[in-house]
Tab-separated table of C-alpha atoms in Angstrom:
chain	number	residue	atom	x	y	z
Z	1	UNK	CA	-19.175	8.342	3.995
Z	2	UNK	CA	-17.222	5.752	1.919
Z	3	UNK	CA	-17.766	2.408	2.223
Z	4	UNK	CA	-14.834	0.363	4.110
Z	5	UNK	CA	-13.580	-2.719	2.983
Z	6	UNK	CA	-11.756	-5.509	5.549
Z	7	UNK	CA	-9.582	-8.059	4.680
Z	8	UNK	CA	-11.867	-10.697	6.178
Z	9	UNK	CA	-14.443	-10.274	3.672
Z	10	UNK	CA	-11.494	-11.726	1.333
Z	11	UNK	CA	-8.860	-13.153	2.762
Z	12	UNK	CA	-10.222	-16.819	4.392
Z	13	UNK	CA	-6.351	-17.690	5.960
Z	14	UNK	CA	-4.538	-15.179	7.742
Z	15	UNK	CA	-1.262	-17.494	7.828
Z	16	UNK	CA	-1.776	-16.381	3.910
Z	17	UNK	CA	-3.103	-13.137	3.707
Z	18	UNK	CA	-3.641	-13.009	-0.343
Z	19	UNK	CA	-6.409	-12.905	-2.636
Z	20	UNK	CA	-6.673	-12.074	-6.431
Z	21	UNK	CA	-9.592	-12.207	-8.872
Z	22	UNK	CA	-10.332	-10.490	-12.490
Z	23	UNK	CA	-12.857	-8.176	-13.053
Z	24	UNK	CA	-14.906	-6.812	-15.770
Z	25	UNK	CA	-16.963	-3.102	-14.833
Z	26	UNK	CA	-18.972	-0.833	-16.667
Z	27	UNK	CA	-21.001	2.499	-16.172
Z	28	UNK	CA	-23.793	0.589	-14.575
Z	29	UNK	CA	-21.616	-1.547	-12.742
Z	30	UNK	CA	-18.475	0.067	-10.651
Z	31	UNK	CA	-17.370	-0.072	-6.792
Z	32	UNK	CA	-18.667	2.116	-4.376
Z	33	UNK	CA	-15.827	4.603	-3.339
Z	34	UNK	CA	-14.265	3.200	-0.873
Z	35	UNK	CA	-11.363	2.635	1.722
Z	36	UNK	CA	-9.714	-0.499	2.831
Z	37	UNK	CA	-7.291	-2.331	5.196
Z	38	UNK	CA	-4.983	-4.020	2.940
Z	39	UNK	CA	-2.545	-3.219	0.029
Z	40	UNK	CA	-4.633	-3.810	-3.476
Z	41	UNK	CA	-2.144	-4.165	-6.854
Z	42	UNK	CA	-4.048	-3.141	-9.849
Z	43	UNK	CA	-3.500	-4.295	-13.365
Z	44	UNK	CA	-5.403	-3.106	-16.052
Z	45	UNK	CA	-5.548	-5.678	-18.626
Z	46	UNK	CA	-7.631	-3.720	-21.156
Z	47	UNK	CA	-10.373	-1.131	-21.671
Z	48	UNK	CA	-10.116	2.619	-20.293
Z	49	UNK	CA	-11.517	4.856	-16.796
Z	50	UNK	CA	-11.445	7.119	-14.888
Z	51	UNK	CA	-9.354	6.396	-11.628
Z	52	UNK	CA	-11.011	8.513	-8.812
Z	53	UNK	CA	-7.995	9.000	-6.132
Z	54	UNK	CA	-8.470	11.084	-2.875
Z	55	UNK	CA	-10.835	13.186	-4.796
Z	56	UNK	CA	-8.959	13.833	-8.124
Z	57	UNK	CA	-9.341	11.921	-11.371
Z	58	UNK	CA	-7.045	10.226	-13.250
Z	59	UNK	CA	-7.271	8.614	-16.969
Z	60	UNK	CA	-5.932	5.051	-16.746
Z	61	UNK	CA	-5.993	2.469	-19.901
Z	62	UNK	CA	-4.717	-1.250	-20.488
Z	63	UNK	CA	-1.221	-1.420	-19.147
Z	64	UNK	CA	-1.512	0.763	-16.377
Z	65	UNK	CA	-0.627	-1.003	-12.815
Z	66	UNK	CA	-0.411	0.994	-9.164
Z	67	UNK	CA	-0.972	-0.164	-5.714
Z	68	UNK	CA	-3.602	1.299	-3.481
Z	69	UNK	CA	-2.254	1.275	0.255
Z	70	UNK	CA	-4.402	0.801	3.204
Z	71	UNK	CA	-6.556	3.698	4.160
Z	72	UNK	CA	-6.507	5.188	0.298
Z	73	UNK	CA	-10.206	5.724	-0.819
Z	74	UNK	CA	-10.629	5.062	-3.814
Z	75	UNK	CA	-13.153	4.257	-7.096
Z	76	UNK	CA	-13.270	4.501	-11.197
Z	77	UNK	CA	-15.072	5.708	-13.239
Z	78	UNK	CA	-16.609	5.211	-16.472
Z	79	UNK	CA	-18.193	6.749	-19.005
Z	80	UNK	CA	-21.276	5.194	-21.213
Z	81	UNK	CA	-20.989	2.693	-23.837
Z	82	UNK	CA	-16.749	1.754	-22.109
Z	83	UNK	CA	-15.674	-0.996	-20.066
Z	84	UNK	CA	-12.512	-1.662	-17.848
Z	85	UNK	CA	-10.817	-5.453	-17.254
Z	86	UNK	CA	-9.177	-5.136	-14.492
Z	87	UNK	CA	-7.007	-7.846	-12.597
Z	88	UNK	CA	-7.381	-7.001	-8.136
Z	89	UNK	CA	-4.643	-8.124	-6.247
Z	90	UNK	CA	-5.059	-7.715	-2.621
Z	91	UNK	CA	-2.799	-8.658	0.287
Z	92	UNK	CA	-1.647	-7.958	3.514
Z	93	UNK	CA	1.577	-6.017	4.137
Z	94	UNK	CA	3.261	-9.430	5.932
Z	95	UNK	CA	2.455	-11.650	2.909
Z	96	UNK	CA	6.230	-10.818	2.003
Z	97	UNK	CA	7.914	-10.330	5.212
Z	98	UNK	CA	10.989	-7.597	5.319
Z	99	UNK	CA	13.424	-9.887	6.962
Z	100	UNK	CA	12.874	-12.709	4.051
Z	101	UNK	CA	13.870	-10.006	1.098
Z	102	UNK	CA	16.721	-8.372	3.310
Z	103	UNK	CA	17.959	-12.603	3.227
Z	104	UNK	CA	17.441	-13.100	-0.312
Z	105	UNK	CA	19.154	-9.768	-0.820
Z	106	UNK	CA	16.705	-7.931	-3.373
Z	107	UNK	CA	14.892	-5.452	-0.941
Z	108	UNK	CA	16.793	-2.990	-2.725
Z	109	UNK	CA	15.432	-4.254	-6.098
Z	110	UNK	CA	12.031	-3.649	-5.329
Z	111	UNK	CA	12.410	0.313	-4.013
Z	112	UNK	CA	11.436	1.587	-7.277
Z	113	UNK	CA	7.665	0.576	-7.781
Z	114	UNK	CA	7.402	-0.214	-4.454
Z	115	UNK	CA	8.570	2.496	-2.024
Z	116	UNK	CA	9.675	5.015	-4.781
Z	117	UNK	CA	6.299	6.563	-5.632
Z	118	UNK	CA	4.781	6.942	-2.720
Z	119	UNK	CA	7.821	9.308	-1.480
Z	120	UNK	CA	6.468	12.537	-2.970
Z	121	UNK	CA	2.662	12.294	-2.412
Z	122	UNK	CA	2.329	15.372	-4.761
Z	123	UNK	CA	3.257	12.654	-7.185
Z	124	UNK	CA	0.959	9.553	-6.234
Z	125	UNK	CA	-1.011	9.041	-9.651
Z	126	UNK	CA	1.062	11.436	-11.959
Z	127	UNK	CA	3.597	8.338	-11.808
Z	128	UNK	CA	1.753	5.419	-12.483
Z	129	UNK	CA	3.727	3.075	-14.800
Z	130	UNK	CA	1.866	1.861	-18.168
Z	131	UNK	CA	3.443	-1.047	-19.329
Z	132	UNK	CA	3.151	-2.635	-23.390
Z	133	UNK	CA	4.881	-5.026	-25.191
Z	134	UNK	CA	6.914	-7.967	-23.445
Z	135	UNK	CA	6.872	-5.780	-19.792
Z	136	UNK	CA	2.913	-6.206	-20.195
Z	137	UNK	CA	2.980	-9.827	-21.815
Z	138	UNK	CA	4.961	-11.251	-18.610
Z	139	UNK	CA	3.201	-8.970	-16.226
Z	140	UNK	CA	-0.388	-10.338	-17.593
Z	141	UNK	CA	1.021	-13.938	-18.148
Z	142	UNK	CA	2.583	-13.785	-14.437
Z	143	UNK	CA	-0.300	-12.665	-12.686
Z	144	UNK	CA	-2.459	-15.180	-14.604
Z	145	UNK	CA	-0.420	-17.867	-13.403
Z	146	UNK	CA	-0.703	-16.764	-9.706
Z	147	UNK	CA	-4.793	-16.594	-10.429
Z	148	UNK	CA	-4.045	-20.142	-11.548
Z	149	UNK	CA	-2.203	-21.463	-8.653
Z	150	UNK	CA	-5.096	-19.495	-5.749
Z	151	UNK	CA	-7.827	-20.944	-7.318
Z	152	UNK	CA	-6.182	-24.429	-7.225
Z	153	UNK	CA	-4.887	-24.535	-4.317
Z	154	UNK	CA	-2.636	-27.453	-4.973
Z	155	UNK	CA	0.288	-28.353	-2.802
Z	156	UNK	CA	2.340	-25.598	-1.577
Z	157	UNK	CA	0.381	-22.944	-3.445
Z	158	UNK	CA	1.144	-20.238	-0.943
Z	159	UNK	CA	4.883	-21.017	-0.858
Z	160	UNK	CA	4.369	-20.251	-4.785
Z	161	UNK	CA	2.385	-17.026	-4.490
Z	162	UNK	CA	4.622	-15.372	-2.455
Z	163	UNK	CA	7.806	-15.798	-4.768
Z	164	UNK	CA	5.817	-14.893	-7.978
Z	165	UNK	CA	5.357	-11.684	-6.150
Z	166	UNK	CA	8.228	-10.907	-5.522
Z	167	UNK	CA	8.979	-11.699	-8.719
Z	168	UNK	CA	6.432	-9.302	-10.128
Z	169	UNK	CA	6.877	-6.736	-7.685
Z	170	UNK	CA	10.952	-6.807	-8.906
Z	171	UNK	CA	9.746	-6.965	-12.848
Z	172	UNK	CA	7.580	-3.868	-11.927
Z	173	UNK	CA	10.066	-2.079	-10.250
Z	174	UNK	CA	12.812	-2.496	-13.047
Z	175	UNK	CA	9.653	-1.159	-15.620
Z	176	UNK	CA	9.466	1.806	-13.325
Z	177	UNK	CA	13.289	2.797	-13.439
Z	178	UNK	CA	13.670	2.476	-17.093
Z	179	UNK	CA	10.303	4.457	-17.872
Z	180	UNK	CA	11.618	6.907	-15.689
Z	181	UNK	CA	14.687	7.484	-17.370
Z	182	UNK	CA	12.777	6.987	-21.356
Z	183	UNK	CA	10.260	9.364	-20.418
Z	184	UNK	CA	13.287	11.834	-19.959
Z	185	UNK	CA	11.833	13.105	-16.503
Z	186	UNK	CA	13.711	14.735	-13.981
Z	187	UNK	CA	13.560	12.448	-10.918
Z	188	UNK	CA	13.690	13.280	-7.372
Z	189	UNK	CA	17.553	14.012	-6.122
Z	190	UNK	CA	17.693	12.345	-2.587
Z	191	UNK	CA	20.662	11.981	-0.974
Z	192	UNK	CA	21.645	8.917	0.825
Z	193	UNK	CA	20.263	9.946	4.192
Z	194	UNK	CA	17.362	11.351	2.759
Z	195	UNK	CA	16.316	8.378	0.777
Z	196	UNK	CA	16.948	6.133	3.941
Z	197	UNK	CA	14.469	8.127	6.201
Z	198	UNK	CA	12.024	8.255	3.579
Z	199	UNK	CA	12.479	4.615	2.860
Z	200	UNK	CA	11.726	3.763	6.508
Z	201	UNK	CA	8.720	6.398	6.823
Z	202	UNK	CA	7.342	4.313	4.048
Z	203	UNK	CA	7.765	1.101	5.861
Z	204	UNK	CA	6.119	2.719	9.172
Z	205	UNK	CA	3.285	4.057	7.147
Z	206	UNK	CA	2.747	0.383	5.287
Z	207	UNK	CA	2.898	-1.385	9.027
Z	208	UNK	CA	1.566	0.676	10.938
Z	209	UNK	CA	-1.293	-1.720	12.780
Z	210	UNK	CA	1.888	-4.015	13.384
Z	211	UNK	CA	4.273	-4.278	16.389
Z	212	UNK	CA	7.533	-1.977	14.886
Z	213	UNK	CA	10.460	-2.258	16.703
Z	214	UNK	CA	13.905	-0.261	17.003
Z	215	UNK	CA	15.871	-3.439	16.880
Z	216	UNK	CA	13.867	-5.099	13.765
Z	217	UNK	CA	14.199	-1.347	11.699
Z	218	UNK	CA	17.529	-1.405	12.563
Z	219	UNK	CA	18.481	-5.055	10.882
Z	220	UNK	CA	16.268	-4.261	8.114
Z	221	UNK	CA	17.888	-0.982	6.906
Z	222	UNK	CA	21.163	-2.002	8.141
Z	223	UNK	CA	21.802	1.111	10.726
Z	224	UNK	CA	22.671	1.627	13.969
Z	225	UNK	CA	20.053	3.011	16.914
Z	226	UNK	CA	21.984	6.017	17.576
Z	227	UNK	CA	22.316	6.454	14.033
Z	228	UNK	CA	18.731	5.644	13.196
Z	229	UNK	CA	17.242	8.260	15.545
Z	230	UNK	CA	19.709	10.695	15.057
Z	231	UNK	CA	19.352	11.090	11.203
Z	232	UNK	CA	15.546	10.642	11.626
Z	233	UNK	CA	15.366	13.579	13.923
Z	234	UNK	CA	17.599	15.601	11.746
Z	235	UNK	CA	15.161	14.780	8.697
Z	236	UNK	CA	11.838	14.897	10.107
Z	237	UNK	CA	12.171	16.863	13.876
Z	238	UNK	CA	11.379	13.568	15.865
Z	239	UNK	CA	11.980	10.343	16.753
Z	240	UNK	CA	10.665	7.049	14.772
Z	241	UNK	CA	8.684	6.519	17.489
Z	242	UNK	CA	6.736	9.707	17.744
Z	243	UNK	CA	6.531	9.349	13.859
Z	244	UNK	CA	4.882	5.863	14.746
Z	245	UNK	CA	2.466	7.402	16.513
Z	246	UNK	CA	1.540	10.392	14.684
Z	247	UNK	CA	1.156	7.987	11.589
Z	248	UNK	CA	-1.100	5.672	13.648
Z	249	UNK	CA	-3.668	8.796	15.407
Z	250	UNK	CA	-3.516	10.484	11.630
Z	251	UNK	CA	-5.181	6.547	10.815
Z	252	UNK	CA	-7.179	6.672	13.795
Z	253	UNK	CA	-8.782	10.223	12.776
Z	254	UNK	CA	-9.901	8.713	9.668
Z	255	UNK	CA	-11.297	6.093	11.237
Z	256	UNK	CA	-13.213	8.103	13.602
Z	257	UNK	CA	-14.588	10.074	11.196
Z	258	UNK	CA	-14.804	7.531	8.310
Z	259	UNK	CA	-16.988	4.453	9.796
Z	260	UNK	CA	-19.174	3.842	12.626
Z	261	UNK	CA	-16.252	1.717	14.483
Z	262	UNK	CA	-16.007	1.473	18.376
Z	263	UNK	CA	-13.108	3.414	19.636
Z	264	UNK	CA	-11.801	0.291	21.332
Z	265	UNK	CA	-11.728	-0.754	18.058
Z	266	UNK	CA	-9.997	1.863	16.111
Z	267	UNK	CA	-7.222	1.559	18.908
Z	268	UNK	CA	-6.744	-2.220	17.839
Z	269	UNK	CA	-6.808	-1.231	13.974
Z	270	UNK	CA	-4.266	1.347	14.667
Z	271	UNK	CA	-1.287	-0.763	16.553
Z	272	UNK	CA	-2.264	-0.356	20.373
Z	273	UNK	CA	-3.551	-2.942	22.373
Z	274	UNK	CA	-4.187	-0.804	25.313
Z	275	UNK	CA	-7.648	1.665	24.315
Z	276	UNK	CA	-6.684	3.804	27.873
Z	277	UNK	CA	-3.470	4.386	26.558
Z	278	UNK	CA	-4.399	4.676	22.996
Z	279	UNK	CA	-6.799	7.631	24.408
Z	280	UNK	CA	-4.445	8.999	26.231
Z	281	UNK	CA	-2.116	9.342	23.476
Z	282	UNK	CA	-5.127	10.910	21.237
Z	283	UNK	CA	-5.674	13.605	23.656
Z	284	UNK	CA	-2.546	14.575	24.119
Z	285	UNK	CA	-1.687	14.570	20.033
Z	286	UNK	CA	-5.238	16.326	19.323
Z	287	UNK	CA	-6.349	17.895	21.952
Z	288	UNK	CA	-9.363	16.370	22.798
Z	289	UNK	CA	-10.506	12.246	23.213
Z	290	UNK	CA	-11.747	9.837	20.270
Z	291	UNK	CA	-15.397	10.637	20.999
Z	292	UNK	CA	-15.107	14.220	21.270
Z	293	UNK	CA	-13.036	14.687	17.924
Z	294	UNK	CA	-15.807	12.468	16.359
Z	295	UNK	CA	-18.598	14.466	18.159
Z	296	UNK	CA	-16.858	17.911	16.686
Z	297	UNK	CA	-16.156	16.918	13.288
């Protein structure tokens, strides 16, 4: 059983759910594998590993940045005699609320490293993005500077934060799209409706554990209701709603079997406030309660 990591244990302010700290780890001296509720950005800043990812390994080096979502388990590791520097970025997905980019207008700018490579799950770790030269001189100087303004905490520090990463997350992203096109692969041919559904299935599956509404996805991805549920049944057979919930009892599952957690618990974790209903919903999805699918597996 991996070991499961909460935000509390980092994050001190949930009107500013951010932390970030750098990190040196050898062969004596790695993480336990492990799972966690928040979004972690990795930057390697030098040194090489072994990335250990949902079971499969996976060489990283200096350069190399990815994000870890909530619920990933992950670790490294390393072999004798080597050493990773790594730079740990954690936040919560409403440090940089949707509404705020879709007013600023760059949402769009930040699909590629952001929503783009977690589309084709086949293709998780096989598309990291290694950055060098200037892309790796302003991503390093960048996230130095936000280590710089958490750990002094001066005035407006958070108001800071959160517009340097949106700055980095838009750098990153425009890294992404031109390594795509150097490293002369092939990528994946959505079409317009396609990309849309997949760009909102990635939204459900980062907020999950929040309160999602038809009306907010709707202003976000600029659509219609009718439309919205009509090409989301065409793509995927149901409703966003019944995706919301298989997304959240597919969470719950690993929960269950994952950590020692109450059910009542779970439920909360998951997005539902009501554990009868939450129960309900489990049993009718799996087939049997919480406690039983527990008990069985």
């Amino acid at each position: 059983m991996e070991r499961q990591l909460h935000s509390s244990q980092f994050i001190k302010e949930q009107s500013f759910p951010f932390w970030i700290r750098r990190f040196f780890h050898d062969h004596d001296h790695v993480p336990l594998l492990h799972g966690h509720d928040f979004v972690e950005l990795v930057y390697v800043v030098r040194g090489e590993a072994q990335h250990v990812f949902a079971g499969n390994h996976y060489e990283i080096r200096a350069g190399d940045v990815f994000i870890i979502n909530p619920g990933e388990v992950h670790t490294y590791s390393i072999q004798p005699g080597k050493e990773i520097e790594i730079i740990n970025c954690l936040f919560l997905s409403d440090l940089i609320q949707g509404n705020w980019l879709l007013e600023l207008g760059i949402s769009q700018s930040m699909d590629y490293f952001y929503v783009h490579p977690f589309l084709d799950k086949r293709e998780r770790f096989h598309r990291r993005l290694n950055l060098n030269g200037q892309d790796a001189t302003r991503t390093l100087l960048l996230l130095e500077t936000i280590i710089n303004e958490f750990d002094s905490k001066y005035s407006g520090f958070e108001s800071l934060i959160r517009l340097q990463m949106v700055e980095l997350l838009i750098l990153l992203s425009r890294a992404y799209q031109q390594a795509e096109g150097q490293c002369g692969r092939e990528p994946v041919r959505w079409n317009s409706k396609q990309l849309l559904v997949r760009r909102i299935y990635g939204y459900l599956e980062r907020y999950y554990d929040k309160k999602v509404s038809i009306p907010v996805l709707c202003e976000l991805f600029t659509i219609s209701p009718r439309q919205l549920n009509r090409v989301f049944k065409e793509a995927l057979g149901m409703t966003v709603v019944n995706m919301i919930h298989q997304i959240r009892i597919e969470r719950a599952k690993h929960l269950l079997l994952e950590t020692d957690e109450k059910v009542i618990t779970i439920a909360g974790k998951v997005g539902y406030e009501d554990p009868a209903f939450f129960s309900r919903l489990f049993h009718r999805q799996v087939g049997c309660s919480p406690g039983k699918y527990r008990e069985l597996s």
